[in-house]
PDB file of C-alpha atoms and ligand atoms in Angstrom:
ATOM      1  CA  MET B  25     148.723 128.022  80.364  1.00 85.00           C
ATOM      2  CA  LYS B  26     150.231 128.268  77.081  1.00 96.00           C
ATOM      3  CA  PRO B  27     148.231 128.804  74.067  1.00 97.00           C
ATOM      4  CA  VAL B  28     147.844 126.946  70.724  1.00 97.00           C
ATOM      5  CA  ALA B  29     149.751 128.011  67.971  1.00 97.00           C
ATOM      6  CA  VAL B  30     147.887 128.843  64.778  1.00 96.00           C
ATOM      7  CA  ASP B  31     150.709 128.498  62.402  1.00 96.00           C
ATOM      8  CA  TRP B  32     153.131 125.919  63.570  1.00 98.00           C
ATOM      9  CA  PHE B  33     155.684 126.227  60.679  1.00 98.00           C
ATOM     10  CA  GLN B  34     157.034 129.262  58.985  1.00 98.00           C
ATOM     11  CA  ARG B  35     158.944 129.186  55.761  1.00 98.00           C
ATOM     12  CA  GLU B  36     161.659 131.510  54.283  1.00 98.00           C
ATOM     13  CA  GLN B  37     162.151 131.276  50.308  1.00 98.00           C
ATOM     14  CA  VAL B  38     165.970 130.905  50.327  1.00 98.00           C
ATOM     15  CA  THR B  39     166.677 130.949  46.632  1.00 98.00           C
ATOM     16  CA  PRO B  40     164.061 130.490  43.536  1.00 97.00           C
ATOM     17  CA  ASP B  41     164.579 126.626  44.466  1.00 97.00           C
ATOM     18  CA  LEU B  42     165.059 126.230  47.910  1.00 98.00           C
ATOM     19  CA  ILE B  43     162.970 126.996  51.101  1.00 98.00           C
ATOM     20  CA  ARG B  44     163.891 126.615  54.822  1.00 98.00           C
ATOM     21  CA  ILE B  45     161.158 125.806  57.130  1.00 98.00           C
ATOM     22  CA  THR B  46     161.225 125.683  60.846  1.00 98.00           C
ATOM     23  CA  GLU B  47     158.756 125.140  63.626  1.00 98.00           C
ATOM     24  CA  LYS B  48     158.928 128.666  65.244  1.00 96.00           C
ATOM     25  CA  HIS B  49     157.201 127.918  68.725  1.00 98.00           C
ATOM     26  CA  PHE B  50     159.976 125.161  69.534  1.00 98.00           C
ATOM     27  CA  ASP B  51     163.002 126.571  71.256  1.00 96.00           C
ATOM     28  CA  PRO B  52     165.348 128.195  68.774  1.00 93.00           C
ATOM     29  CA  VAL B  53     168.355 126.403  70.203  1.00 89.00           C
ATOM     30  CA  ALA B  54     166.639 123.100  69.524  1.00 95.00           C
ATOM     31  CA  ARG B  55     164.235 123.545  66.489  1.00 97.00           C
ATOM     32  CA  ALA B  56     165.485 122.034  63.161  1.00 98.00           C
ATOM     33  CA  ASN B  57     165.883 123.659  59.614  1.00 98.00           C
ATOM     34  CA  LEU B  58     163.747 121.762  56.987  1.00 98.00           C
ATOM     35  CA  TRP B  59     164.918 122.139  53.814  1.00 99.00           C
ATOM     36  CA  LEU B  60     162.675 121.950  50.759  1.00 98.00           C
ATOM     37  CA  LEU B  61     164.616 121.798  47.386  1.00 98.00           C
ATOM     38  CA  SER B  62     162.794 121.630  44.044  1.00 98.00           C
ATOM     39  CA  GLY B  63     164.432 119.814  41.049  1.00 98.00           C
ATOM     40  CA  ARG B  64     163.156 119.491  37.490  1.00 98.00           C
ATOM     41  CA  ASP B  65     161.426 116.156  38.145  1.00 98.00           C
ATOM     42  CA  ALA B  66     161.124 115.978  42.063  1.00 98.00           C
ATOM     43  CA  HIS B  67     161.141 117.825  45.174  1.00 98.00           C
ATOM     44  CA  LEU B  68     163.145 116.725  48.090  1.00 98.00           C
ATOM     45  CA  LEU B  69     162.512 117.386  51.991  1.00 98.00           C
ATOM     46  CA  ILE B  70     165.267 117.288  54.013  1.00 99.00           C
ATOM     47  CA  ASP B  71     164.069 116.412  57.448  1.00 98.00           C
ATOM     48  CA  THR B  72     160.717 116.801  58.997  1.00 98.00           C
ATOM     49  CA  GLY B  73     160.697 117.979  62.154  1.00 98.00           C
ATOM     50  CA  LEU B  74     158.965 116.959  65.653  1.00 98.00           C
ATOM     51  CA  GLY B  75     155.755 115.560  63.779  1.00 98.00           C
ATOM     52  CA  VAL B  76     153.470 117.433  66.148  1.00 98.00           C
ATOM     53  CA  SER B  77     152.042 118.884  63.487  1.00 98.00           C
ATOM     54  CA  ASP B  78     151.210 117.420  59.876  1.00 97.00           C
ATOM     55  CA  LEU B  79     153.734 118.751  57.679  1.00 98.00           C
ATOM     56  CA  ALA B  80     152.665 116.724  54.641  1.00 98.00           C
ATOM     57  CA  ARG B  81     149.405 118.807  54.741  1.00 98.00           C
ATOM     58  CA  TYR B  82     151.266 122.284  55.346  1.00 98.00           C
ATOM     59  CA  LEU B  83     153.957 121.341  52.031  1.00 98.00           C
ATOM     60  CA  ALA B  84     150.976 120.142  49.700  1.00 98.00           C
ATOM     61  CA  PRO B  85     150.331 123.464  47.957  1.00 98.00           C
ATOM     62  CA  LEU B  86     154.146 124.469  47.515  1.00 97.00           C
ATOM     63  CA  LEU B  87     154.383 120.806  45.595  1.00 98.00           C
ATOM     64  CA  ASP B  88     153.677 120.412  42.021  1.00 98.00           C
ATOM     65  CA  LYS B  89     156.118 117.088  41.528  1.00 98.00           C
ATOM     66  CA  PRO B  90     156.379 113.959  43.322  1.00 98.00           C
ATOM     67  CA  LEU B  91     158.232 114.520  46.675  1.00 98.00           C
ATOM     68  CA  THR B  92     161.340 112.443  48.320  1.00 98.00           C
ATOM     69  CA  VAL B  93     161.805 112.684  52.082  1.00 98.00           C
ATOM     70  CA  VAL B  94     165.235 112.185  53.362  1.00 98.00           C
ATOM     71  CA  CYS B  95     166.092 112.391  57.217  1.00 98.00           C
ATOM     72  CA  THR B  96     169.985 113.368  58.148  1.00 98.00           C
ATOM     73  CA  HIS B  97     169.532 110.917  61.138  1.00 98.00           C
ATOM     74  CA  ALA B  98     166.903 109.582  63.179  1.00 98.00           C
ATOM     75  CA  HIS B  99     166.733 111.967  65.994  1.00 98.00           C
ATOM     76  CA  PHE B 100     163.219 113.416  66.817  1.00 98.00           C
ATOM     77  CA  ASP B 101     163.737 116.809  66.040  1.00 98.00           C
ATOM     78  CA  HIS B 102     164.648 115.605  62.605  1.00 98.00           C
ATOM     79  CA  ALA B 103     162.585 112.505  61.726  1.00 98.00           C
ATOM     80  CA  GLY B 104     159.492 112.867  63.947  1.00 98.00           C
ATOM     81  CA  GLY B 105     157.551 113.697  60.937  1.00 98.00           C
ATOM     82  CA  LEU B 106     158.801 111.103  58.668  1.00 98.00           C
ATOM     83  CA  ALA B 107     155.636 108.730  59.276  1.00 98.00           C
ATOM     84  CA  ASN B 108     153.530 111.413  57.319  1.00 97.00           C
ATOM     85  CA  PHE B 109     155.425 110.475  54.240  1.00 98.00           C
ATOM     86  CA  LYS B 110     155.443 107.687  51.775  1.00 95.00           C
ATOM     87  CA  SER B 111     158.626 107.937  49.514  1.00 97.00           C
ATOM     88  CA  THR B 112     161.183 108.156  52.704  1.00 98.00           C
ATOM     89  CA  CYS B 113     165.073 107.327  53.186  1.00 98.00           C
ATOM     90  CA  LEU B 114     167.325 107.364  56.248  1.00 98.00           C
ATOM     91  CA  HIS B 115     170.734 105.857  56.546  1.00 98.00           C
ATOM     92  CA  CYS B 116     170.708 101.903  56.807  1.00 98.00           C
ATOM     93  CA  HIS B 117     171.871 102.167  60.364  1.00 98.00           C
ATOM     94  CA  GLU B 118     169.004 104.093  61.840  1.00 98.00           C
ATOM     95  CA  ALA B 119     166.010 102.234  59.662  1.00 98.00           C
ATOM     96  CA  ASP B 120     165.603  99.558  62.474  1.00 98.00           C
ATOM     97  CA  LEU B 121     165.307 102.429  65.136  1.00 97.00           C
ATOM     98  CA  MET B 122     162.601 103.951  62.834  1.00 98.00           C
ATOM     99  CA  ARG B 123     160.741 100.809  62.232  1.00 98.00           C
ATOM    100  CA  ARG B 124     160.742 100.341  65.989  1.00 98.00           C
ATOM    101  CA  GLY B 125     159.780 103.913  66.874  1.00 98.00           C
ATOM    102  CA  ASP B 126     162.647 103.957  69.690  1.00 98.00           C
ATOM    103  CA  ALA B 127     161.947 107.108  71.509  1.00 98.00           C
ATOM    104  CA  THR B 128     165.244 106.718  73.663  1.00 98.00           C
ATOM    105  CA  ALA B 129     167.278 106.391  70.505  1.00 98.00           C
ATOM    106  CA  ALA B 130     165.700 109.397  69.221  1.00 98.00           C
ATOM    107  CA  LEU B 131     166.684 111.450  72.054  1.00 98.00           C
ATOM    108  CA  ALA B 132     162.662 112.130  72.675  1.00 98.00           C
ATOM    109  CA  ARG B 133     162.028 111.273  76.250  1.00 98.00           C
ATOM    110  CA  PRO B 134     161.774 114.245  78.480  1.00 98.00           C
ATOM    111  CA  GLU B 135     164.298 113.012  80.823  1.00 98.00           C
ATOM    112  CA  GLN B 136     167.257 113.220  78.365  1.00 97.00           C
ATOM    113  CA  GLY B 137     166.763 116.760  78.204  1.00 96.00           C
ATOM    114  CA  PHE B 138     166.136 117.438  74.466  1.00 97.00           C
ATOM    115  CA  ASN B 139     162.236 117.248  74.508  1.00 98.00           C
ATOM    116  CA  VAL B 140     161.315 119.331  77.409  1.00 98.00           C
ATOM    117  CA  ASP B 141     158.050 121.478  77.984  1.00 98.00           C
ATOM    118  CA  ALA B 142     160.051 124.413  78.552  1.00 97.00           C
ATOM    119  CA  TYR B 143     161.148 124.519  74.605  1.00 98.00           C
ATOM    120  CA  PHE B 144     157.515 124.970  73.785  1.00 98.00           C
ATOM    121  CA  SER B 145     156.596 128.669  73.829  1.00 98.00           C
ATOM    122  CA  GLU B 146     152.962 127.549  72.071  1.00 98.00           C
ATOM    123  CA  LEU B 147     151.362 124.176  71.600  1.00 98.00           C
ATOM    124  CA  PRO B 148     150.840 122.311  68.845  1.00 98.00           C
ATOM    125  CA  TYR B 149     147.407 121.194  69.766  1.00 97.00           C
ATOM    126  CA  PRO B 150     145.589 121.163  72.832  1.00 97.00           C
ATOM    127  CA  GLY B 151     146.658 118.913  75.683  1.00 97.00           C
ATOM    128  CA  PHE B 152     150.022 118.501  74.399  1.00 98.00           C
ATOM    129  CA  SER B 153     152.864 118.163  76.656  1.00 98.00           C
ATOM    130  CA  ALA B 154     156.544 116.781  76.060  1.00 98.00           C
ATOM    131  CA  ALA B 155     155.697 113.642  78.226  1.00 98.00           C
ATOM    132  CA  ASN B 156     152.761 112.673  75.921  1.00 97.00           C
ATOM    133  CA  TYR B 157     154.800 113.358  72.661  1.00 98.00           C
ATOM    134  CA  ARG B 158     155.048 110.221  70.455  1.00 98.00           C
ATOM    135  CA  PHE B 159     157.833 109.529  68.366  1.00 98.00           C
ATOM    136  CA  ARG B 160     155.920 107.826  65.623  1.00 98.00           C
ATOM    137  CA  PRO B 161     157.555 104.406  64.075  1.00 98.00           C
ATOM    138  CA  CYS B 162     157.435 104.029  59.891  1.00 97.00           C
ATOM    139  CA  VAL B 163     159.174 101.693  57.473  1.00 97.00           C
ATOM    140  CA  VAL B 164     161.765 103.643  55.758  1.00 98.00           C
ATOM    141  CA  GLN B 165     161.120 102.998  51.911  1.00 98.00           C
ATOM    142  CA  ARG B 166     164.638 103.372  51.047  1.00 98.00           C
ATOM    143  CA  ALA B 167     167.787 102.620  53.416  1.00 98.00           C
ATOM    144  CA  LEU B 168     170.734 104.900  52.250  1.00 98.00           C
ATOM    145  CA  ASN B 169     174.266 104.195  52.445  1.00 98.00           C
ATOM    146  CA  GLU B 170     177.421 106.034  51.581  1.00 98.00           C
ATOM    147  CA  GLY B 171     177.673 107.472  48.027  1.00 98.00           C
ATOM    148  CA  ASP B 172     173.975 106.983  47.123  1.00 98.00           C
ATOM    149  CA  VAL B 173     172.619 109.460  45.124  1.00 98.00           C
ATOM    150  CA  ILE B 174     169.113 111.059  45.341  1.00 98.00           C
ATOM    151  CA  ASP B 175     168.501 112.449  41.763  1.00 98.00           C
ATOM    152  CA  LEU B 176     165.811 115.316  41.098  1.00 98.00           C
ATOM    153  CA  GLY B 177     166.346 115.410  37.481  1.00 97.00           C
ATOM    154  CA  ASP B 178     168.706 118.495  36.863  1.00 96.00           C
ATOM    155  CA  ARG B 179     170.598 117.836  40.016  1.00 96.00           C
ATOM    156  CA  ALA B 180     171.752 115.571  42.466  1.00 98.00           C
ATOM    157  CA  LEU B 181     172.389 115.161  45.782  1.00 98.00           C
ATOM    158  CA  GLU B 182     174.923 112.443  47.152  1.00 98.00           C
ATOM    159  CA  VAL B 183     175.026 110.897  50.430  1.00 98.00           C
ATOM    160  CA  LEU B 184     177.998 111.204  52.760  1.00 98.00           C
ATOM    161  CA  HIS B 185     177.660 109.291  55.977  1.00 98.00           C
ATOM    162  CA  LEU B 186     179.165 110.803  58.646  1.00 98.00           C
ATOM    163  CA  PRO B 187     178.873 109.336  61.777  1.00 98.00           C
ATOM    164  CA  GLY B 188     179.614 110.252  65.310  1.00 97.00           C
ATOM    165  CA  HIS B 189     176.822 112.734  66.281  1.00 97.00           C
ATOM    166  CA  SER B 190     174.821 109.795  65.435  1.00 98.00           C
ATOM    167  CA  PRO B 191     175.421 106.391  63.971  1.00 98.00           C
ATOM    168  CA  GLY B 192     173.570 107.003  60.739  1.00 98.00           C
ATOM    169  CA  SER B 193     174.052 110.735  60.912  1.00 98.00           C
ATOM    170  CA  ILE B 194     174.329 111.869  56.869  1.00 98.00           C
ATOM    171  CA  ALA B 195     174.870 114.992  54.632  1.00 98.00           C
ATOM    172  CA  LEU B 196     173.740 115.643  51.613  1.00 98.00           C
ATOM    173  CA  PHE B 197     176.197 117.433  48.850  1.00 98.00           C
ATOM    174  CA  ASP B 198     175.024 119.018  45.563  1.00 98.00           C
ATOM    175  CA  ARG B 199     178.372 118.750  43.981  1.00 97.00           C
ATOM    176  CA  ALA B 200     177.336 121.066  41.197  1.00 96.00           C
ATOM    177  CA  GLN B 201     176.367 123.667  43.469  1.00 97.00           C
ATOM    178  CA  ASP B 202     179.345 123.129  45.647  1.00 98.00           C
ATOM    179  CA  THR B 203     176.698 123.022  48.659  1.00 98.00           C
ATOM    180  CA  LEU B 204     176.160 120.868  51.495  1.00 98.00           C
ATOM    181  CA  TYR B 205     172.919 119.852  53.674  1.00 98.00           C
ATOM    182  CA  SER B 206     174.920 119.022  56.651  1.00 98.00           C
ATOM    183  CA  GLY B 207     172.497 117.901  58.993  1.00 98.00           C
ATOM    184  CA  ASP B 208     173.660 117.874  62.835  1.00 98.00           C
ATOM    185  CA  VAL B 209     177.159 116.943  61.672  1.00 98.00           C
ATOM    186  CA  VAL B 210     178.174 120.517  61.545  1.00 97.00           C
ATOM    187  CA  TYR B 211     176.184 123.615  62.600  1.00 96.00           C
ATOM    188  CA  ASP B 212     177.094 127.132  64.099  1.00 95.00           C
ATOM    189  CA  GLY B 213     176.243 126.154  67.493  1.00 94.00           C
ATOM    190  CA  GLU B 214     176.981 123.880  70.477  1.00 92.00           C
ATOM    191  CA  LEU B 215     177.578 120.496  68.665  1.00 95.00           C
ATOM    192  CA  ILE B 216     176.356 117.071  70.431  1.00 94.00           C
ATOM    193  CA  ASP B 217     178.743 114.410  70.742  1.00 95.00           C
ATOM    194  CA  LYS B 218     177.969 113.106  74.518  1.00 94.00           C
ATOM    195  CA  ALA B 219     174.618 112.056  73.891  1.00 95.00           C
ATOM    196  CA  LEU B 220     172.844 108.570  73.665  1.00 96.00           C
ATOM    197  CA  GLY B 221     174.601 106.972  70.470  1.00 96.00           C
ATOM    198  CA  CYS B 222     177.017 109.700  69.834  1.00 96.00           C
ATOM    199  CA  VAL B 223     180.875 108.462  69.368  1.00 96.00           C
ATOM    200  CA  PRO B 224     183.280 111.590  69.401  1.00 95.00           C
ATOM    201  CA  GLU B 225     186.016 109.660  67.787  1.00 95.00           C
ATOM    202  CA  GLU B 226     183.874 108.688  64.767  1.00 97.00           C
ATOM    203  CA  TYR B 227     182.523 112.646  64.953  1.00 97.00           C
ATOM    204  CA  ALA B 228     186.400 113.712  64.751  1.00 96.00           C
ATOM    205  CA  THR B 229     186.945 111.628  61.594  1.00 97.00           C
ATOM    206  CA  SER B 230     183.638 112.916  60.080  1.00 98.00           C
ATOM    207  CA  MET B 231     184.462 116.730  60.766  1.00 98.00           C
ATOM    208  CA  GLU B 232     188.097 115.908  59.026  1.00 97.00           C
ATOM    209  CA  ARG B 233     186.608 114.731  56.108  1.00 98.00           C
ATOM    210  CA  LEU B 234     184.296 117.762  55.711  1.00 98.00           C
ATOM    211  CA  ALA B 235     187.232 119.804  56.175  1.00 98.00           C
ATOM    212  CA  ARG B 236     188.837 118.082  53.225  1.00 98.00           C
ATOM    213  CA  LEU B 237     185.229 118.452  51.092  1.00 98.00           C
ATOM    214  CA  ALA B 238     185.162 122.360  52.041  1.00 97.00           C
ATOM    215  CA  PRO B 239     182.073 122.995  50.443  1.00 98.00           C
ATOM    216  CA  ARG B 240     181.440 126.853  48.986  1.00 98.00           C
ATOM    217  CA  LEU B 241     177.946 126.833  51.238  1.00 98.00           C
ATOM    218  CA  VAL B 242     176.467 125.066  54.185  1.00 98.00           C
ATOM    219  CA  HIS B 243     172.611 124.745  54.849  1.00 98.00           C
ATOM    220  CA  PRO B 244     172.683 122.969  58.578  1.00 98.00           C
ATOM    221  CA  GLY B 245     170.491 121.438  60.769  1.00 98.00           C
ATOM    222  CA  HIS B 246     170.191 123.907  63.129  1.00 97.00           C
ATOM    223  CA  TYR B 247     170.951 127.838  63.067  1.00 97.00           C
ATOM    224  CA  HIS B 248     171.789 129.897  60.105  1.00 97.00           C
ATOM    225  CA  SER B 249     173.547 128.782  56.947  1.00 98.00           C
ATOM    226  CA  PHE B 250     177.483 129.779  56.529  1.00 98.00           C
ATOM    227  CA  ASP B 251     180.299 129.739  54.349  1.00 98.00           C
ATOM    228  CA  THR B 252     183.353 127.412  53.861  1.00 98.00           C
ATOM    229  CA  GLN B 253     185.585 129.827  56.089  1.00 98.00           C
ATOM    230  CA  ARG B 254     182.837 129.620  59.042  1.00 97.00           C
ATOM    231  CA  MET B 255     182.717 126.098  58.346  1.00 98.00           C
ATOM    232  CA  GLN B 256     186.670 125.437  58.557  1.00 97.00           C
ATOM    233  CA  ALA B 257     186.350 127.387  61.930  1.00 96.00           C
ATOM    234  CA  LEU B 258     183.771 125.431  63.408  1.00 97.00           C
ATOM    235  CA  ILE B 259     185.713 121.965  62.492  1.00 97.00           C
ATOM    236  CA  ILE B 260     188.790 123.688  64.206  1.00 96.00           C
ATOM    237  CA  ASP B 261     186.977 124.742  67.111  1.00 95.00           C
ATOM    238  CA  TYR B 262     185.436 121.180  67.417  1.00 96.00           C
ATOM    239  CA  LEU B 263     188.663 119.562  67.034  1.00 95.00           C
ATOM    240  CA  ALA B 264     190.564 121.583  69.511  1.00 92.00           C
ATOM    241  CA  GLY B 265     187.918 121.140  72.141  1.00 85.00           C
ATOM    242  CA  ARG B 266     187.976 117.389  71.670  1.00 74.00           C
ATOM    243  CA  ARG B 267     192.121 117.596  71.964  1.00 57.00           C
ATOM    244  CA  GLU B 268     191.437 119.433  75.203  1.00 56.00           C
ATOM    245  CA  SER B 269     189.195 116.759  76.310  1.00 51.00           C
ATOM    246  CA  GLY B 270     192.356 114.064  76.513  1.00 47.00           C
ATOM    247  CA  CYS B 271     191.865 113.077  73.031  1.00 48.00           C
ATOM    248  CA  PRO B 272     195.992 113.036  71.701  1.00 46.00           C
ATOM    249  CA  GLY B 273     195.140 110.733  69.040  1.00 45.00           C
ATOM    250  CA  LEU B 274     193.199 113.350  67.139  1.00 42.00           C
ATOM    251  CA  GLU B 275     196.080 115.392  66.091  1.00 39.00           C
TER     252      GLU B 275
HETATM  253 ZN1   ZN Y  21     170.488 115.063  66.034  1.00 83.58          ZN
HETATM  254 ZN1   ZN Y  22     168.910 118.184  65.733  1.00 83.58          ZN
END
């Protein structure tokens, strides 16, 4: 019998205006990074985790301005907690999925292999199991498109639509700081391009676009942050793997 967690979330102050939050009792391979940015006029939360513990309540003491919440895409490890928030944003290609609470498209069904009991070292609440996890629907307040800007007053983040991992995957680019919040498009681990909703050819195009963008720093949806050299290496590896599996068109 697994214990019930006392603290579900943990956080790390990365810089004075950036906090990384993780769900420490969910497997390190599967847990997402949730990024809390602070600007002059507003806070921005990028991704919301599984939604098995009240993230809005956890964040409340950290906030002294209005909060906007963006999900990089609607997979359950990023958008599971979106229903806890009011000012919500998601790419337009996944807003309907979110409204329906489509657990299959969110990869939340245990048989899909991402939401499994083995990934939980402690339970978020008594009686929890992967099988009774519910991907909660919500109406997204702002459906995002390529080029949209999220303005925090003294800093702004641009929406880059980078499909392939999922139809509505986005990254957020802070041009002034040359920093990319990349979601699941690129991180320093095994990239997922074969799950339901993935389109590897689109993924490759998105990677080529990121290689040209070459941001100084990347804060990804999983694992640790990295610099532009590491990002280029990850992209080269990804594209090489794609070619090996029989995609000569990606040269
Ligand atoms: Zn994902
Ligand atoms: Zn993810």
